[in-house]
Backbone as a chain_set.jsonl record, in Angstrom:
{"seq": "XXXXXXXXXXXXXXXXXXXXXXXXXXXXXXXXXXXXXXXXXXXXXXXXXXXXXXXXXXXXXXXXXXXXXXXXXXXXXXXXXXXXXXXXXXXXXXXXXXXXXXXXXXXXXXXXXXXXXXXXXXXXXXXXXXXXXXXXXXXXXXXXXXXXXXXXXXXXXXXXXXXXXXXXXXXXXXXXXXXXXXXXXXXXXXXXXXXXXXXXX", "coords": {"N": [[-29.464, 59.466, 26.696], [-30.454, 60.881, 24.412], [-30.948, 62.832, 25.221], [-28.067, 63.907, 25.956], [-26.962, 63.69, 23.927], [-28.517, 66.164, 21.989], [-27.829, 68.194, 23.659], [-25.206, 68.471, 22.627], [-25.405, 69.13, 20.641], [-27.008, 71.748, 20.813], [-24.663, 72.836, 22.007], [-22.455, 73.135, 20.592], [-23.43, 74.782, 18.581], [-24.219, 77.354, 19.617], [-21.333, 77.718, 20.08], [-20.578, 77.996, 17.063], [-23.184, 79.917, 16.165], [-22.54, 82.363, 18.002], [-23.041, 84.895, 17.65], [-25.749, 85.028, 17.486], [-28.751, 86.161, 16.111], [-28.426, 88.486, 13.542], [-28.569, 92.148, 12.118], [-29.175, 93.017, 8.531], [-27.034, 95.065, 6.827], [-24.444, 92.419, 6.839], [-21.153, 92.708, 7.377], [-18.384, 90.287, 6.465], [-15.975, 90.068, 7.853], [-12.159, 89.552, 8.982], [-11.991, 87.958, 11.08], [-14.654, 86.614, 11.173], [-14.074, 84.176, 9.621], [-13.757, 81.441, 8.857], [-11.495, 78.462, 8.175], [-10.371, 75.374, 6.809], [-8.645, 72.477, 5.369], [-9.85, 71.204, 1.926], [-10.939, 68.269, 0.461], [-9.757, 67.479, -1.738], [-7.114, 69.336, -0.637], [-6.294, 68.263, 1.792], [-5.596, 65.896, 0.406], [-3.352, 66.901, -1.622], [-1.995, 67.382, 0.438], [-0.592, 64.671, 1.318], [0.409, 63.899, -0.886], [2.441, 65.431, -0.782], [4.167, 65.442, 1.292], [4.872, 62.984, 0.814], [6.41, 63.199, -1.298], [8.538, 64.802, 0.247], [9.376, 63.248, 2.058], [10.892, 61.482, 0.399], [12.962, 62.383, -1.335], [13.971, 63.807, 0.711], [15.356, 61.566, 1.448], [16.836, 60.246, -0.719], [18.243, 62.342, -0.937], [18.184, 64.095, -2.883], [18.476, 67.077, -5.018], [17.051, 68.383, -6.462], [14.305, 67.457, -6.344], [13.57, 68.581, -3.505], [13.967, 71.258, -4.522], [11.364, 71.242, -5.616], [9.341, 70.025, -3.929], [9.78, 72.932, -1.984], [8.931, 74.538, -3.605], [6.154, 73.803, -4.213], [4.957, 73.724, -1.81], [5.23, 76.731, -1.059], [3.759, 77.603, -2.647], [1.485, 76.644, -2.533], [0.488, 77.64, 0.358], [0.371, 80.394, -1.273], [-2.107, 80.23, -2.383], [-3.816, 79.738, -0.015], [-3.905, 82.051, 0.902], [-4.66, 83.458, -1.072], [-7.747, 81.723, -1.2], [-8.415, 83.026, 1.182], [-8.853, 86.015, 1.256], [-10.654, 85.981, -1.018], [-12.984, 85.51, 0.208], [-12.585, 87.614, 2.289], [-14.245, 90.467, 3.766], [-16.52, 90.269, 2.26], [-19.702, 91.304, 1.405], [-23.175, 90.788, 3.352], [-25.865, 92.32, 1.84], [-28.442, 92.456, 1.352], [-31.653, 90.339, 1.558], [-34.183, 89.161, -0.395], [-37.186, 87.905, -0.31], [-39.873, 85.935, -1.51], [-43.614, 85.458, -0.819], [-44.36, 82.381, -0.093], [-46.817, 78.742, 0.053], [-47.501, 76.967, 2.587], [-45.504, 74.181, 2.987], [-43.846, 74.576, 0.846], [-41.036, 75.097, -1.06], [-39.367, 77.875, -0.061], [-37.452, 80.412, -1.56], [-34.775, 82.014, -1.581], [-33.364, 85.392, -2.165], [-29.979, 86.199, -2.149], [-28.474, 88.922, -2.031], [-25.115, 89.585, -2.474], [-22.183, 91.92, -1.816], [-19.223, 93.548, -3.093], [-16.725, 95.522, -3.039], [-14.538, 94.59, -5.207], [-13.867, 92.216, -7.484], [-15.149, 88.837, -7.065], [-15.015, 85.238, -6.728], [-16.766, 82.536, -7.464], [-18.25, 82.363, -4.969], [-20.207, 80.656, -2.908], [-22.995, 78.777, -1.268], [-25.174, 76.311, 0.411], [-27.86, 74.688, -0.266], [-30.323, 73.042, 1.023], [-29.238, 70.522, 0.612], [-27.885, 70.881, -1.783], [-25.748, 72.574, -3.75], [-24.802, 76.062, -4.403], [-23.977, 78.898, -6.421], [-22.085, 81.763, -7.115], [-20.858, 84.765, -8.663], [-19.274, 88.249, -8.29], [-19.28, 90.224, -9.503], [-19.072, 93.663, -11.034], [-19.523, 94.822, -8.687], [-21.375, 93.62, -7.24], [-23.714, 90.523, -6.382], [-25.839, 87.591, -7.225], [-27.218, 85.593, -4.9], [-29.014, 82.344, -5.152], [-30.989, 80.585, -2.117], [-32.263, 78.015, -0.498], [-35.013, 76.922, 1.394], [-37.306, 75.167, 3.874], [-40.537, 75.513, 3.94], [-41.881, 75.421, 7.381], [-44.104, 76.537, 9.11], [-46.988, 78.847, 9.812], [-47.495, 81.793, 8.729], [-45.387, 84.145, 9.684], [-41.766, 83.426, 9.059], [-38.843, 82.964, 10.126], [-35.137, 83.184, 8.715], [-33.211, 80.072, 8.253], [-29.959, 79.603, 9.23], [-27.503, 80.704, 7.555], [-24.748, 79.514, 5.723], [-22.025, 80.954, 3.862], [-19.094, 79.967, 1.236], [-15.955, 79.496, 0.042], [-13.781, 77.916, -2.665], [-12.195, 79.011, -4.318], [-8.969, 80.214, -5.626], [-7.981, 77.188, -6.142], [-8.825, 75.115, -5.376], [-7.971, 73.328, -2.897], [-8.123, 74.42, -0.578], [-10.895, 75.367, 1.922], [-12.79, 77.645, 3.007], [-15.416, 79.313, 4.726], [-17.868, 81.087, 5.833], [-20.882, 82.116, 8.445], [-23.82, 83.06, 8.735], [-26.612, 84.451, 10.867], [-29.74, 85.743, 9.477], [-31.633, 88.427, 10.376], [-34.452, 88.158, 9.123], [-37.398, 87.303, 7.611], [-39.993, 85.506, 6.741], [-42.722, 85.48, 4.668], [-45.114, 82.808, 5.099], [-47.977, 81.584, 3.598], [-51.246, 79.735, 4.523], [-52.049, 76.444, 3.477], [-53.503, 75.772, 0.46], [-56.648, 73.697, 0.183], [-56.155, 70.368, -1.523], [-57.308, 68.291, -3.456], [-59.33, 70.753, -4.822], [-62.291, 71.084, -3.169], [-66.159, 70.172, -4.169], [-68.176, 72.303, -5.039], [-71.389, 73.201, -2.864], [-74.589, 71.764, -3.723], [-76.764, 73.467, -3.497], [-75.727, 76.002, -3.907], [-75.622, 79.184, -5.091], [-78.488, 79.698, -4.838], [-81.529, 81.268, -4.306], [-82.755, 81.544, -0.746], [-85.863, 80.702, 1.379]], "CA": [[-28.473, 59.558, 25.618], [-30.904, 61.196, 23.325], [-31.104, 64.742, 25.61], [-26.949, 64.546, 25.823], [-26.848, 64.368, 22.139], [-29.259, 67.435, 21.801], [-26.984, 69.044, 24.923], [-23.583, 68.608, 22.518], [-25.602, 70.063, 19.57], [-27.264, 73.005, 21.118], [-23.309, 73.975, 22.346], [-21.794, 73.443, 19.401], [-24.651, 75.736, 17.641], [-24.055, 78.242, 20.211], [-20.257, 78.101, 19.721], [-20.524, 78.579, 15.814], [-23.669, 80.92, 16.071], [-22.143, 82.963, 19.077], [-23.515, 86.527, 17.521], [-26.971, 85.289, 17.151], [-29.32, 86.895, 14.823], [-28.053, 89.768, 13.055], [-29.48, 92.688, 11.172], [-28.464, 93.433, 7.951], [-26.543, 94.498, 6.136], [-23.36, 92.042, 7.914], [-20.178, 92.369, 6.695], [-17.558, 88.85, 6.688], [-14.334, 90.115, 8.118], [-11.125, 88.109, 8.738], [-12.572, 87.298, 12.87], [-15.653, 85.475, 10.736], [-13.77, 83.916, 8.765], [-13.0, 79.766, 8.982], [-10.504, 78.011, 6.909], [-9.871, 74.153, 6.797], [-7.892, 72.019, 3.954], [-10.497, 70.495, 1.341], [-10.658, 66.879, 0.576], [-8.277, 67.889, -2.45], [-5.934, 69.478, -0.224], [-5.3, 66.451, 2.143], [-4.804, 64.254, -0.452], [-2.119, 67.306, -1.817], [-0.407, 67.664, 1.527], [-0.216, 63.343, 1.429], [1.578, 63.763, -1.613], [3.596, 66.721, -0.454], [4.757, 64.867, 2.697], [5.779, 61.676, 0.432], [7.746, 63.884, -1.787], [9.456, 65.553, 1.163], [10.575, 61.947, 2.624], [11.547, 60.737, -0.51], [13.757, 63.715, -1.448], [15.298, 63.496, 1.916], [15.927, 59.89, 1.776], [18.176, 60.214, -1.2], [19.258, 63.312, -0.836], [17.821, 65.021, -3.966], [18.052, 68.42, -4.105], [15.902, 68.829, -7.736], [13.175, 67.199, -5.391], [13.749, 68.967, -2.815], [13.854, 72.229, -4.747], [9.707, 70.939, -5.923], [8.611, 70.497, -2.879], [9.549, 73.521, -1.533], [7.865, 75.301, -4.484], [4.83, 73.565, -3.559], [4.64, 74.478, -0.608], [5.055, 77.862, -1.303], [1.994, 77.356, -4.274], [-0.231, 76.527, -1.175], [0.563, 79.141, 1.056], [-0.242, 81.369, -1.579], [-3.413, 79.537, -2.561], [-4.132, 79.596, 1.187], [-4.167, 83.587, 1.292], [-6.113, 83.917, -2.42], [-8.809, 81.982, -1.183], [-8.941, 84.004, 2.093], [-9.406, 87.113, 1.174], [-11.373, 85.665, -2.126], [-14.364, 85.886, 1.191], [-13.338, 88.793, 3.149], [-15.27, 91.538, 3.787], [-17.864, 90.206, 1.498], [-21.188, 92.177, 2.451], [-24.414, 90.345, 2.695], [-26.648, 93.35, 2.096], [-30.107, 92.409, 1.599], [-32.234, 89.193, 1.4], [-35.528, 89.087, -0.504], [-37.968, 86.394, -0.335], [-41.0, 85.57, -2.302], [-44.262, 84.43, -0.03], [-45.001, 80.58, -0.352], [-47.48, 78.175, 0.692], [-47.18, 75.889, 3.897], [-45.229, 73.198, 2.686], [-43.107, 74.671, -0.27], [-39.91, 75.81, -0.169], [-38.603, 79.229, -0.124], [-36.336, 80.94, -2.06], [-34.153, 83.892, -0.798], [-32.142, 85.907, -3.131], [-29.263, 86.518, -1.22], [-27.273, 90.065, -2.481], [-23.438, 90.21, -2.169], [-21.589, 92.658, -2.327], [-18.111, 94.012, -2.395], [-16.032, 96.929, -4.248], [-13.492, 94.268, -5.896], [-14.934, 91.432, -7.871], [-15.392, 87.775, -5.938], [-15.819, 84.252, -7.721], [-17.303, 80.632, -6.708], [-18.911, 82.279, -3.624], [-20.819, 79.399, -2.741], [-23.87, 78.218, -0.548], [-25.571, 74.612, 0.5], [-29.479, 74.341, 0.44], [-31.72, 71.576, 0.755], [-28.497, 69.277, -0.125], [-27.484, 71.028, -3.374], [-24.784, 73.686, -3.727], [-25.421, 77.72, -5.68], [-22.802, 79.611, -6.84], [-22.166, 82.614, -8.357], [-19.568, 85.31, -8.938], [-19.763, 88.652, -7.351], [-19.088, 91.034, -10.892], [-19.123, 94.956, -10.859], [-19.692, 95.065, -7.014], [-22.856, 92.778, -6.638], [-23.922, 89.547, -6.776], [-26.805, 87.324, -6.182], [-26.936, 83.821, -4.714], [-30.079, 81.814, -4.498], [-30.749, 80.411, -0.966], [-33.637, 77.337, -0.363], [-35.457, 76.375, 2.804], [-38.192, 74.991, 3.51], [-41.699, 76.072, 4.462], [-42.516, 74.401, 8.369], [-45.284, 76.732, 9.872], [-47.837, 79.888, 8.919], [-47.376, 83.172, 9.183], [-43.534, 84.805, 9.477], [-40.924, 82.542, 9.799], [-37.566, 83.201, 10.632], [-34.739, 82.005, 7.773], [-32.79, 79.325, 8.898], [-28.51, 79.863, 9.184], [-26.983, 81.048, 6.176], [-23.641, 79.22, 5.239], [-21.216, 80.886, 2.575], [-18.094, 79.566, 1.315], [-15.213, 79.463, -1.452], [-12.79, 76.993, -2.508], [-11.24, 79.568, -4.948], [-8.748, 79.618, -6.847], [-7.363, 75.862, -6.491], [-9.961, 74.121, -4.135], [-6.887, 73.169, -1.836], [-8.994, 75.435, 0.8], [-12.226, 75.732, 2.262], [-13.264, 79.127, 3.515], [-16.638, 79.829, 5.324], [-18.823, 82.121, 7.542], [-21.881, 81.548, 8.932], [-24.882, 84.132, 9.857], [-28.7, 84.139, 11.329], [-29.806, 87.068, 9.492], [-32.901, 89.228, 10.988], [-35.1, 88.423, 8.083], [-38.302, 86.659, 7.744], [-40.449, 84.922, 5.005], [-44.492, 85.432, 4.854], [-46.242, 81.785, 4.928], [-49.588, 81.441, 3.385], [-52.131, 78.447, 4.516], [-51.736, 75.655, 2.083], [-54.735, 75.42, 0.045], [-56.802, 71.802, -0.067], [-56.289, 69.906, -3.25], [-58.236, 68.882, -4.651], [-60.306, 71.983, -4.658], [-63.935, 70.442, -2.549], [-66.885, 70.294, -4.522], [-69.08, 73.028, -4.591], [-72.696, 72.704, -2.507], [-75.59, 71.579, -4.733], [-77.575, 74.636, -3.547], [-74.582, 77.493, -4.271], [-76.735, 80.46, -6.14], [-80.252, 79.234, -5.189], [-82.062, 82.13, -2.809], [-83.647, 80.568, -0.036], [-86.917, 81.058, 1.531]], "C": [[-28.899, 60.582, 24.564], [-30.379, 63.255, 23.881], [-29.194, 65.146, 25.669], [-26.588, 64.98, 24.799], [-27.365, 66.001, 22.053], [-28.472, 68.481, 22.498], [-25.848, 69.462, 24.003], [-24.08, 69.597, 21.166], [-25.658, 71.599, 19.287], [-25.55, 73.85, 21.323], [-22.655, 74.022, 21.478], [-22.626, 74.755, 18.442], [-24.392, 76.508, 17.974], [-22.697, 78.527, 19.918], [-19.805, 78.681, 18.091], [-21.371, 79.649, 15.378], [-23.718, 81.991, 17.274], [-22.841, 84.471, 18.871], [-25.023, 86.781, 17.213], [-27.728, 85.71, 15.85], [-29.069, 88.198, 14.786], [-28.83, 90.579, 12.413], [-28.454, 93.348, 9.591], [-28.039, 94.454, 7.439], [-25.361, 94.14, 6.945], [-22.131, 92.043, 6.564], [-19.016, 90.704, 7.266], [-16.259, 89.747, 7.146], [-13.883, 89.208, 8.658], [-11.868, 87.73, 10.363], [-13.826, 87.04, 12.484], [-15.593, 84.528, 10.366], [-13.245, 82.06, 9.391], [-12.52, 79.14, 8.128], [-10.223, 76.262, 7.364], [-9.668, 73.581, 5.539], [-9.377, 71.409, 3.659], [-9.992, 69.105, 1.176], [-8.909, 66.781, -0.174], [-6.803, 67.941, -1.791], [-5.322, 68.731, 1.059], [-4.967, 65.642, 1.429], [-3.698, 65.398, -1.055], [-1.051, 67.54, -0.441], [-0.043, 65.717, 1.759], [1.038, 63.132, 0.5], [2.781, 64.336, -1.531], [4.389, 65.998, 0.467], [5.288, 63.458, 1.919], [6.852, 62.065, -0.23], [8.907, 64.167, -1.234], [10.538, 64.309, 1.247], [11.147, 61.44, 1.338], [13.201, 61.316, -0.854], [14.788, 63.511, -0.621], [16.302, 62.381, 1.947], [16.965, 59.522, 0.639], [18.515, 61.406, -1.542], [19.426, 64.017, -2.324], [17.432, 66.336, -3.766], [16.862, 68.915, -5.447], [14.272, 68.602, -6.816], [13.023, 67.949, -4.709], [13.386, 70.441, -3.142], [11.475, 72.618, -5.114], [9.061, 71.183, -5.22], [8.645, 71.576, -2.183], [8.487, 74.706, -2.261], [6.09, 75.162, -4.487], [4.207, 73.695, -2.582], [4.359, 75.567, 0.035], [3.812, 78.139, -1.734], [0.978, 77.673, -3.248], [-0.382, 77.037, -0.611], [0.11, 80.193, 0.592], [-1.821, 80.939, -2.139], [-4.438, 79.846, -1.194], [-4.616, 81.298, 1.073], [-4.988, 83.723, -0.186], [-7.28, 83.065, -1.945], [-9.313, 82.332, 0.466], [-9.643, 85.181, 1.914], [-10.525, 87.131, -0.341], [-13.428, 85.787, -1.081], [-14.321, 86.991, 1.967], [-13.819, 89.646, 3.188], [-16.197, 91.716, 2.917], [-19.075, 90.829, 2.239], [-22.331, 91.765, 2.095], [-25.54, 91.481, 2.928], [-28.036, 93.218, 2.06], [-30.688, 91.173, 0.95], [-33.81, 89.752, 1.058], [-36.237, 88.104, -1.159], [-39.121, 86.503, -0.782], [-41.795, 85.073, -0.96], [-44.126, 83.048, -0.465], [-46.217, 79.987, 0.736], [-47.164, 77.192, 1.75], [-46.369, 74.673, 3.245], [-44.5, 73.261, 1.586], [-42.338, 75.26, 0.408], [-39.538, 76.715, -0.589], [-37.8, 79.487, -0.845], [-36.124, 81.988, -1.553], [-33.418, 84.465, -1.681], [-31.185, 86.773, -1.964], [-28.345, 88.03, -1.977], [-25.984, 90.473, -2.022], [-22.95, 91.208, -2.589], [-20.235, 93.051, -2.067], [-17.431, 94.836, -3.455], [-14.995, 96.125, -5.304], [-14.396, 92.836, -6.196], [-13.98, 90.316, -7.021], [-15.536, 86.631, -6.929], [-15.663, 82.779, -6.89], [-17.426, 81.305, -5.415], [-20.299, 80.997, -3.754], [-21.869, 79.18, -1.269], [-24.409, 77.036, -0.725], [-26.969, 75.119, 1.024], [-30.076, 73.763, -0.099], [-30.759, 70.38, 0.042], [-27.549, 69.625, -1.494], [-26.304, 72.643, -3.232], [-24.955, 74.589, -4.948], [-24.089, 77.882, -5.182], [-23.175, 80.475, -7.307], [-21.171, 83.772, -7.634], [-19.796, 86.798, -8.212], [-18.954, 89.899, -8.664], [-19.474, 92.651, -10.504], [-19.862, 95.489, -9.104], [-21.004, 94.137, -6.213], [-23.08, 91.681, -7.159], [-24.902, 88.754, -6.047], [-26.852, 85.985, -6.035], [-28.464, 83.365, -4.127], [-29.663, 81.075, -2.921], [-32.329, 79.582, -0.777], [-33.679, 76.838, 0.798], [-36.623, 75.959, 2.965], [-38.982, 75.327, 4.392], [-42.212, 75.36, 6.201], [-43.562, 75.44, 9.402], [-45.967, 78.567, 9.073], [-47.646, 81.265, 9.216], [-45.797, 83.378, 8.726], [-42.4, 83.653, 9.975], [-39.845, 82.831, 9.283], [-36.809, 82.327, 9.723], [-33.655, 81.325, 8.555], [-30.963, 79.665, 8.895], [-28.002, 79.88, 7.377], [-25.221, 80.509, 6.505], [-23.055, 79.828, 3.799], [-19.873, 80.558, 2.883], [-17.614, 79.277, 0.047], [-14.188, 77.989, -1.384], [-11.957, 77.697, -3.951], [-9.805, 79.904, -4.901], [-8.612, 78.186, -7.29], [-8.22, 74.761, -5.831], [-9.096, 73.519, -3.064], [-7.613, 73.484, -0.092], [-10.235, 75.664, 0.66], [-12.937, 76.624, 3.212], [-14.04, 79.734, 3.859], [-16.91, 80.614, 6.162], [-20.116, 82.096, 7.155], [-22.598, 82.818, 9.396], [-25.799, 83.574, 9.557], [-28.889, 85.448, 10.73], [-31.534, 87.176, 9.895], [-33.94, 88.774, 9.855], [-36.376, 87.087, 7.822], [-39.421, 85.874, 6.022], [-41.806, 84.678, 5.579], [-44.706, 83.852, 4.089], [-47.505, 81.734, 4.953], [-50.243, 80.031, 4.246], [-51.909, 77.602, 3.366], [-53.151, 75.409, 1.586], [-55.076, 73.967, 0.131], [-56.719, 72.061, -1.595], [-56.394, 68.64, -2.874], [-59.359, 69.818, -4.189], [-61.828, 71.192, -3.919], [-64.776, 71.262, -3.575], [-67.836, 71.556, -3.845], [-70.376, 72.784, -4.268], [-73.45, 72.96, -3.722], [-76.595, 72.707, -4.821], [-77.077, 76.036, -3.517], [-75.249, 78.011, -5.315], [-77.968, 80.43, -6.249], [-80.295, 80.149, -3.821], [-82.903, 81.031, -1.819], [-84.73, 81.161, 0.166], [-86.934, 82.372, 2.095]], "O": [[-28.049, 61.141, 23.871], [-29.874, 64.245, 23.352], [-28.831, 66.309, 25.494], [-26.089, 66.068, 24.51], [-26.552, 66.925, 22.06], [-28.417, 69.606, 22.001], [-25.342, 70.56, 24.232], [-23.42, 70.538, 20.725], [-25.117, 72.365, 18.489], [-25.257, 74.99, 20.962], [-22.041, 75.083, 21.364], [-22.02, 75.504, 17.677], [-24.041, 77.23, 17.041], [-22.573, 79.652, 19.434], [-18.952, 79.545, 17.889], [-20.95, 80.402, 14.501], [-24.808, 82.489, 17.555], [-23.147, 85.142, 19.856], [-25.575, 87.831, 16.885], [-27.271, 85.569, 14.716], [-29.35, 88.997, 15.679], [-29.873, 90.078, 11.991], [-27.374, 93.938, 9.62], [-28.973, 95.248, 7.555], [-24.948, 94.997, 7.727], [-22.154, 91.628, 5.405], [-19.057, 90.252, 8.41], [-15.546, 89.987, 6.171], [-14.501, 88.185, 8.953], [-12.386, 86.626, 10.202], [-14.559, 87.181, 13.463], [-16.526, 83.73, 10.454], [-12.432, 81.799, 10.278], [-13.13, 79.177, 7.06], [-9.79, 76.124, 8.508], [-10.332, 73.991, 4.587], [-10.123, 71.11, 4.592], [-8.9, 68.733, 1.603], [-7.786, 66.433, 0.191], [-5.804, 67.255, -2.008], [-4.118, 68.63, 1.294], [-4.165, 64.735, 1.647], [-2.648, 64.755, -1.057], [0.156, 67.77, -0.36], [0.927, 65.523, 2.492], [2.118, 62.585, 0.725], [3.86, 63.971, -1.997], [5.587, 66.074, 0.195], [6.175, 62.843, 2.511], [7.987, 61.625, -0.049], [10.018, 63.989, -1.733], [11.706, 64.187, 0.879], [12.192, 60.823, 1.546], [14.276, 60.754, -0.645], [15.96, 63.2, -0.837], [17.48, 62.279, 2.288], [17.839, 58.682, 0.855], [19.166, 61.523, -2.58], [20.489, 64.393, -2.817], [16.623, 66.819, -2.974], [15.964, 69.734, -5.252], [13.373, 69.437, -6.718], [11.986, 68.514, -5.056], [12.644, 71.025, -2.352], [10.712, 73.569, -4.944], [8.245, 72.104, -5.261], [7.631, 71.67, -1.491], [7.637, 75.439, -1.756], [5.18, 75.97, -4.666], [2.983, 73.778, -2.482], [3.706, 75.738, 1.065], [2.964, 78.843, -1.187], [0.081, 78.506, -3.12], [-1.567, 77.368, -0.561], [-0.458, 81.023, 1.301], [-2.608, 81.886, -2.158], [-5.627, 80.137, -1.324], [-5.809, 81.574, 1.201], [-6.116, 84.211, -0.112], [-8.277, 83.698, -2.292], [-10.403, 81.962, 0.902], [-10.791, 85.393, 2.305], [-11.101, 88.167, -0.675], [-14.547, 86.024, -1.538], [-15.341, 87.519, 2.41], [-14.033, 89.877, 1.999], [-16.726, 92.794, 2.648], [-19.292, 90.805, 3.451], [-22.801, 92.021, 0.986], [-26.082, 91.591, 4.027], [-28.752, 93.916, 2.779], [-30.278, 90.898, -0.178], [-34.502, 90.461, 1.788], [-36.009, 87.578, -2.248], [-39.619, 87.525, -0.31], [-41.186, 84.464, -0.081], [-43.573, 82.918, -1.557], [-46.52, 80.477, 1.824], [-46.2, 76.505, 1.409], [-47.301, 73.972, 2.85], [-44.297, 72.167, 1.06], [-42.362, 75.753, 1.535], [-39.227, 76.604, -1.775], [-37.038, 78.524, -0.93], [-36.93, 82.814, -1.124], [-32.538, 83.684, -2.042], [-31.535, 87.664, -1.19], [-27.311, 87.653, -2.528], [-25.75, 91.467, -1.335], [-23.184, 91.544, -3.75], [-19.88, 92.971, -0.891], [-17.676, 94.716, -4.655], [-14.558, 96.804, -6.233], [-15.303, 92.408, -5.483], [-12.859, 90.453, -6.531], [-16.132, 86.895, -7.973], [-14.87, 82.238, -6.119], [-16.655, 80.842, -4.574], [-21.062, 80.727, -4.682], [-21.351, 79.481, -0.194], [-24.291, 76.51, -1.832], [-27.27, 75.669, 2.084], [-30.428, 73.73, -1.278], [-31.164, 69.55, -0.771], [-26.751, 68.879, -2.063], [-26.467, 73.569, -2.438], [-25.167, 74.222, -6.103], [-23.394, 77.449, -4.262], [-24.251, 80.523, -7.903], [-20.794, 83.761, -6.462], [-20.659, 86.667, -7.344], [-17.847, 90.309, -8.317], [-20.26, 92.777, -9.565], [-20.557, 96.444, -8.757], [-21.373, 94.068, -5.04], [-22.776, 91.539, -8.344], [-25.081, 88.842, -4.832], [-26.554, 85.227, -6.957], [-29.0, 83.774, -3.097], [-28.506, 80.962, -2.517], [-33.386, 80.208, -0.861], [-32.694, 76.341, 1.344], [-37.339, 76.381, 2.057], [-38.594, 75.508, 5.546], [-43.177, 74.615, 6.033], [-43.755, 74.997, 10.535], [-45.49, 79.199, 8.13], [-47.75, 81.574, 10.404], [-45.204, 82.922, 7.748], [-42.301, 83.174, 11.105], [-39.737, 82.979, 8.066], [-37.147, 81.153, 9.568], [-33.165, 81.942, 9.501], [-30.927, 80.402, 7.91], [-28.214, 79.156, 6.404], [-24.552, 81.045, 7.388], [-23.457, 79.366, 2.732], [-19.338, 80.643, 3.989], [-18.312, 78.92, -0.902], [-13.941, 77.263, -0.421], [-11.182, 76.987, -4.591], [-9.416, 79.821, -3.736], [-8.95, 77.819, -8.415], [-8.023, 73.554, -5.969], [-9.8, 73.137, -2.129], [-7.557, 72.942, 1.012], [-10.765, 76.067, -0.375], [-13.624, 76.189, 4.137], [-13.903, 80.924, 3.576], [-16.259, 80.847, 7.18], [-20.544, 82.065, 6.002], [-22.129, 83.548, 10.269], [-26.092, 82.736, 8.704], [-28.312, 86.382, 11.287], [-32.401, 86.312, 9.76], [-34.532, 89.853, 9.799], [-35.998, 85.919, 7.901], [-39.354, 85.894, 4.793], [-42.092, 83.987, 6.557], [-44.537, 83.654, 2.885], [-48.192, 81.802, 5.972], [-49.354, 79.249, 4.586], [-51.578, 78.115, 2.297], [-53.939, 74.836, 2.338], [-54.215, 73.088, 0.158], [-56.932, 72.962, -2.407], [-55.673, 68.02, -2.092], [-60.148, 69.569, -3.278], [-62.38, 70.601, -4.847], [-64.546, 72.422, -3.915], [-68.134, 71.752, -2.667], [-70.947, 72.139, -5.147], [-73.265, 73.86, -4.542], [-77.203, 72.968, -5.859], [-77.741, 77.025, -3.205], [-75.457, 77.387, -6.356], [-78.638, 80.85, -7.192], [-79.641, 80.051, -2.783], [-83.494, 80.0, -2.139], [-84.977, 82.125, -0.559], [-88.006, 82.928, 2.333]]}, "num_chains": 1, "name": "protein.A"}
């Protein structure tokens, strides 16, 4: 049961990271691009869809005229926060060393010729933001430390829910890029030998 699990993961992994590791700099165009309603915007198409039947059911056209305006609203909501991600350009990642067992930071650099806002990433549980102002912008990015030497950063998720949060708008890369791990020092520092600076015979 355990290795089918691992079987449905690996293909799903493969189906969302289909292009592998990239080098940068990657641009997001619209064939990166994934869109599904936010929590928000199921609970607005619940209300939208009670409106509708209501409307219908007595034959209001003031109603009727609402909901279609809302419907409209979202459609265009739908296309502002599309292109609010496309052709964002992640141009260059630079990472600080760390020690075995701390976690990384990446400064992630966006960029794009028209300004960008609430680009958004998830690491270590916690969600960064930030805006994407006179063509550049930088988004922290945390991971954590699991072996010595160069290690490979783990999948990069960005994603908007600009302007209305209605929509949730992501793409996903492996970028080429690595992060120098030190040895973790002991602590507490070991006592120094009783005969450190005495010549011998």
């Amino acid at each position: 049961m355990a290795s089918f699990k691992a079987y449905i993961g690996r293909l799903i992994d493969n189906l969302v990271n289909r292009r592998g590791v990239e080098t940068l700099p990657v641009v997001f165009d619209w064939r990166r691009i994934y869109v599904l309603p936010s929590k928000p915007g199921l609970f607005f198409s619940v209300i939208w869809f009670v409106m509708l039947m209501a409307a219908l059911n007595f034959n209001n056209n003031m109603g009727l005229m609402l909901v279609f305006l809302l419907f409209g609203m979202g459609q265009v909501m739908l296309l502002q926060t599309f292109f609010n991600m496309r052709n964002v350009q992640l141009k260059r990642i630079k990472i600080e060393p760390v020690f075995l067992g701390d976690v990384a930071e990446a400064q992630l650099e966006l960029t794009h010729n028209t300004d960008k806002w609430q680009v958004n990433s998830v690491s270590r549980g916690a969600e960064q933001i930030t805006h994407i102002e006179n063509g550049a912008g930088h988004l922290p990015f945390h991971f954590k430390s699991v072996k010595r030497g160069y290690q490979s950063m783990p999948r990069v998720k960005l994603f908007t829910r600009y302007p209305m949060g209605l929509f949730t708008v992501w793409v996903y890369c492996i970028p080429d890029t690595q992060a120098l791990i030190y040895p973790k020092p002991e602590r507490p520092v070991p006592v120094y030998p009783s005969h450190g600076g005495i010549d011998g015979e």
